[in-house]
Amino acid sequence: MLDLRLALPAVAAWIGGAVAIALPDGEWFACTLWVLAVASAGAAVVLRLAADRGGTRGVKATATAIAAAVCVAAAGAALVATAAAAAMPARHPDAASRLAHHTVSMRLEVGSLAQASGSSAGSLTAGSGAGGVRFSATVDVLTAGETSLPARMPVLVFAPEGTSVRIGQTVQVTGTLRMLPSSSENAALVYASARPRALRDPPALLAAADSVRSAFAAVARGLPGDGGALLPGLAIGDVHDLPESLSADMKQASLRNT
């Protein structure tokens, strides 16, 4: 028998997190959810005590169950909304917004392999042109002049052609920021004016995984036809050797994001 008792709090938690991220003042939304959770818990206790004293027991039991369900759903949503609101100042700092479209220096941790940005992405890079690469990263220090701003900003970096990065590697990037809405997957787009400068190698575990990934891609290149280019992309997300024509076909078939 299908058990759907956790469906309500799970859905509420997802909605709570999404709304808290989208709202400019997510902490007030989280506070409202906590008030609702406490009020529902109080209502459930009162209804249960009233049911124990007799009367329309069935009606009161149903009302108690509803109040308890609302309490659990509101508490789940409040927990996620609180976490999202607490992370928002570091994820989307106000000072970073004031630096948008200015040249800044960033220390960031690489989150994905670099892949060709493509013509559509190239049009976003404000003059950097197609032929470059892009990779995801998290900015932990943002420097402008003599001011350094700690952050935990997930960003998408557009860098010049020939840029090579490793997952988990710490690099220094100089370029411009384009801030995105708080509901976006990334807090900003970074347009690097030069290739990133390596500061620190990936941790040992990530470095070992990178070696395995590289060995897998090398073996896959020996496969006949398009399989050698397609398999690494499907298995480990490595699309370096994916021909542009095959990439376009996959996008048309909705098998790959742009």
Coordinates of C-alpha atoms in Angstrom, one line a residue:
M1 CA 0.0 0.0 0.0
L2 CA 1.3 3.4 -1.0
D3 CA 2.2 5.5 2.1
L4 CA 1.7 9.2 1.3
R5 CA 1.9 10.6 4.8
L6 CA 5.2 12.3 4.1
A7 CA 4.0 13.8 0.8
L8 CA 2.4 16.9 2.4
P9 CA 5.5 18.0 4.5
A10 CA 7.8 17.2 1.6
V11 CA 5.8 19.3 -0.8
A12 CA 5.5 22.1 1.8
A13 CA 9.2 22.1 2.4
W14 CA 9.9 22.4 -1.4
I15 CA 7.4 25.3 -1.6
G16 CA 8.8 27.0 1.5
G17 CA 12.3 26.9 0.2
A18 CA 11.3 28.2 -3.3
V19 CA 9.3 31.1 -1.9
A20 CA 12.0 32.0 0.7
I21 CA 14.6 32.2 -2.1
A22 CA 12.3 34.2 -4.5
L23 CA 11.3 36.8 -1.9
P24 CA 13.6 39.7 -1.1
D25 CA 12.7 39.3 2.7
G26 CA 12.6 35.6 3.1
E27 CA 13.2 35.7 6.8
W28 CA 9.7 37.3 7.4
F29 CA 8.2 34.4 5.4
A30 CA 10.0 31.9 7.5
C31 CA 8.8 33.6 10.7
T32 CA 5.2 33.5 9.4
L33 CA 5.6 29.8 8.8
W34 CA 6.9 29.2 12.4
V35 CA 3.9 31.1 13.8
L36 CA 1.6 29.0 11.7
A37 CA 3.3 25.8 12.9
V38 CA 3.1 26.8 16.6
A39 CA -0.5 27.9 16.3
S40 CA -1.4 24.6 14.6
A41 CA 0.3 22.6 17.3
G42 CA -1.6 24.5 19.9
A43 CA -4.9 23.9 18.1
A44 CA -4.1 20.2 17.8
V45 CA -3.5 20.0 21.6
V46 CA -6.7 21.9 22.4
L47 CA -8.8 19.8 20.1
R48 CA -7.3 16.5 21.4
L49 CA -8.1 17.5 25.0
A50 CA -11.6 18.5 24.0
A51 CA -12.1 15.2 22.3
D52 CA -10.9 13.3 25.4
R53 CA -13.7 15.1 27.4
G54 CA -16.4 13.7 25.2
G55 CA -18.8 15.3 22.8
T56 CA -18.6 14.9 19.0
R57 CA -15.5 12.8 19.2
G58 CA -15.3 11.9 15.5
V59 CA -15.5 15.5 14.3
K60 CA -12.9 16.6 16.9
A61 CA -10.5 13.8 16.0
T62 CA -10.7 14.8 12.3
A63 CA -10.0 18.4 13.2
T64 CA -7.1 17.3 15.4
A65 CA -5.6 15.3 12.6
I66 CA -5.9 18.3 10.2
A67 CA -4.3 20.7 12.7
A68 CA -1.5 18.2 13.3
A69 CA -0.9 17.8 9.5
V70 CA -0.8 21.6 9.1
C71 CA 1.7 21.8 12.0
V72 CA 4.0 19.2 10.5
A73 CA 3.8 20.8 7.0
A74 CA 4.3 24.3 8.3
A75 CA 7.3 23.2 10.4
G76 CA 8.9 21.4 7.5
A77 CA 8.4 24.5 5.3
A78 CA 9.7 26.8 8.0
L79 CA 12.9 24.8 8.5
V80 CA 13.8 24.9 4.8
A81 CA 12.7 28.6 4.5
T82 CA 14.8 29.5 7.5
A83 CA 17.9 27.7 6.1
A84 CA 17.4 29.4 2.7
A85 CA 16.9 32.9 4.3
A86 CA 20.0 32.4 6.5
A87 CA 22.1 31.5 3.5
M88 CA 20.8 34.3 1.3
P89 CA 23.1 37.2 2.6
A90 CA 26.2 35.1 1.7
R91 CA 24.7 33.8 -1.5
H92 CA 23.5 37.1 -2.8
P93 CA 25.3 39.9 -0.8
D94 CA 24.1 43.4 -1.2
A95 CA 27.7 44.7 -1.7
A96 CA 28.2 42.3 -4.6
S97 CA 25.1 43.8 -6.3
R98 CA 26.7 47.2 -6.1
L99 CA 29.8 45.9 -7.9
A100 CA 27.8 44.6 -10.8
H101 CA 29.4 45.5 -14.2
H102 CA 32.6 46.6 -12.5
T103 CA 36.0 44.8 -12.7
V104 CA 36.5 42.7 -9.6
S105 CA 38.9 39.9 -8.5
M106 CA 37.3 36.7 -7.2
R107 CA 38.7 33.6 -5.4
L108 CA 36.4 30.7 -6.3
E109 CA 36.2 27.0 -6.0
V110 CA 35.5 25.2 -9.3
G111 CA 32.3 23.0 -9.3
S112 CA 32.4 21.6 -12.9
L113 CA 34.6 20.9 -15.8
A114 CA 34.9 23.7 -18.4
Q115 CA 32.9 23.1 -21.6
A116 CA 32.4 25.2 -24.7
S117 CA 30.1 28.0 -24.1
G118 CA 28.5 27.8 -27.5
S119 CA 27.1 30.5 -29.7
S120 CA 24.0 31.1 -27.6
A121 CA 26.1 31.4 -24.4
G122 CA 28.6 33.5 -26.2
S123 CA 26.0 36.1 -26.9
L124 CA 25.6 36.5 -23.2
T125 CA 29.2 37.3 -22.5
A126 CA 29.0 40.9 -23.4
G127 CA 31.6 40.9 -26.0
S128 CA 33.7 37.9 -25.0
G129 CA 32.4 36.2 -28.0
A130 CA 31.8 32.6 -28.9
G131 CA 34.6 30.1 -28.7
G132 CA 35.1 30.5 -24.9
V133 CA 34.3 28.1 -22.2
R134 CA 32.1 28.1 -19.2
F135 CA 32.1 26.3 -15.8
S136 CA 30.2 26.5 -12.5
A137 CA 32.0 27.7 -9.3
T138 CA 31.4 29.1 -5.9
V139 CA 32.9 32.5 -5.0
D140 CA 34.2 32.6 -1.5
V141 CA 36.1 36.0 -1.6
L142 CA 35.2 39.0 -3.8
T143 CA 37.8 41.8 -3.9
A144 CA 37.3 45.3 -5.3
G145 CA 40.2 47.7 -4.6
E146 CA 41.2 47.4 -1.0
T147 CA 37.8 45.8 0.1
S148 CA 37.4 42.1 0.4
L149 CA 33.9 40.6 0.7
P150 CA 33.4 37.0 2.0
A151 CA 30.6 35.2 0.2
R152 CA 29.2 31.8 -0.8
M153 CA 28.0 32.8 -4.3
P154 CA 27.2 30.1 -6.8
V155 CA 28.2 31.5 -10.2
L156 CA 28.6 30.5 -13.9
V157 CA 32.0 31.6 -15.2
F158 CA 32.6 32.4 -18.9
A159 CA 36.3 32.3 -19.6
P160 CA 38.6 32.6 -22.7
E161 CA 39.1 29.7 -25.0
G162 CA 41.8 27.2 -23.8
T163 CA 40.8 27.5 -20.1
S164 CA 41.2 24.3 -18.3
V165 CA 40.0 23.8 -14.6
R166 CA 39.6 20.8 -12.3
I167 CA 36.6 20.2 -10.0
G168 CA 37.5 21.3 -6.5
Q169 CA 40.4 23.5 -7.6
T170 CA 40.7 27.0 -6.1
V171 CA 41.4 29.6 -8.7
Q172 CA 41.6 33.4 -9.0
V173 CA 39.5 35.2 -11.6
T174 CA 39.4 38.8 -12.7
G175 CA 36.4 40.0 -14.6
T176 CA 32.9 41.5 -14.3
L177 CA 29.8 40.4 -12.6
R178 CA 26.2 40.3 -13.8
M179 CA 23.9 39.6 -10.9
L180 CA 20.9 37.4 -11.4
P181 CA 17.5 37.3 -9.6
S182 CA 17.6 35.5 -6.3
S183 CA 15.4 32.7 -7.6
S184 CA 18.0 31.8 -10.2
E185 CA 20.2 28.7 -9.9
N186 CA 23.3 30.9 -9.9
A187 CA 23.7 34.2 -8.1
A188 CA 25.7 35.8 -10.9
L189 CA 27.4 35.4 -14.2
V190 CA 31.1 36.0 -14.2
Y191 CA 32.8 37.2 -17.4
A192 CA 36.6 36.5 -16.9
S193 CA 38.9 38.9 -18.7
A194 CA 41.7 36.3 -18.7
R195 CA 42.3 32.7 -17.9
P196 CA 41.8 31.8 -14.3
R197 CA 45.0 31.5 -12.2
A198 CA 45.3 28.3 -10.1
L199 CA 45.8 28.9 -6.4
R200 CA 45.3 25.5 -4.9
D201 CA 44.9 21.9 -6.2
P202 CA 41.7 20.0 -5.5
P203 CA 41.5 17.9 -2.3
A204 CA 43.0 14.4 -2.5
L205 CA 39.6 12.7 -2.9
L206 CA 38.5 15.0 -5.7
A207 CA 41.9 14.7 -7.4
A208 CA 41.6 10.9 -7.3
A209 CA 38.1 11.1 -8.8
D210 CA 39.4 13.5 -11.5
S211 CA 42.1 10.9 -12.4
V212 CA 39.4 8.2 -12.7
R213 CA 37.3 10.5 -14.8
S214 CA 40.1 11.3 -17.2
A215 CA 41.0 7.6 -17.6
F216 CA 37.4 6.8 -18.3
A217 CA 37.2 9.6 -21.0
A218 CA 40.5 8.3 -22.5
V219 CA 39.1 4.8 -22.9
A220 CA 35.8 6.1 -24.3
R221 CA 37.6 7.9 -27.0
G222 CA 38.5 4.6 -28.5
L223 CA 34.9 3.6 -29.1
P224 CA 33.6 3.7 -32.7
G225 CA 31.2 6.3 -34.1
D226 CA 29.7 8.9 -31.9
G227 CA 29.9 6.6 -28.9
G228 CA 33.4 7.7 -27.9
A229 CA 32.2 11.3 -27.5
L230 CA 28.7 10.6 -26.2
L231 CA 29.5 8.1 -23.4
P232 CA 31.6 10.4 -21.2
G233 CA 28.9 13.1 -21.4
L234 CA 26.2 10.7 -20.4
A235 CA 28.2 9.0 -17.7
I236 CA 30.3 11.7 -16.1
G237 CA 29.2 14.9 -17.7
D238 CA 32.4 15.4 -19.7
V239 CA 31.4 16.9 -23.0
H240 CA 34.8 18.1 -24.2
D241 CA 34.9 15.8 -27.2
L242 CA 31.2 16.1 -28.1
P243 CA 30.9 17.4 -31.7
E244 CA 28.8 20.5 -32.1
S245 CA 26.5 18.8 -34.5
L246 CA 25.8 16.0 -32.0
S247 CA 25.4 18.5 -29.2
A248 CA 22.8 20.4 -31.3
D249 CA 20.9 17.2 -32.0
M250 CA 20.8 16.3 -28.3
K251 CA 19.6 19.8 -27.4
Q252 CA 16.8 19.5 -30.0
A253 CA 15.8 16.1 -28.5
S254 CA 15.9 17.7 -25.0
L255 CA 18.6 15.3 -23.9
R256 CA 21.0 18.1 -22.9
N257 CA 20.7 21.5 -21.4
T258 CA 21.9 24.6 -23.3

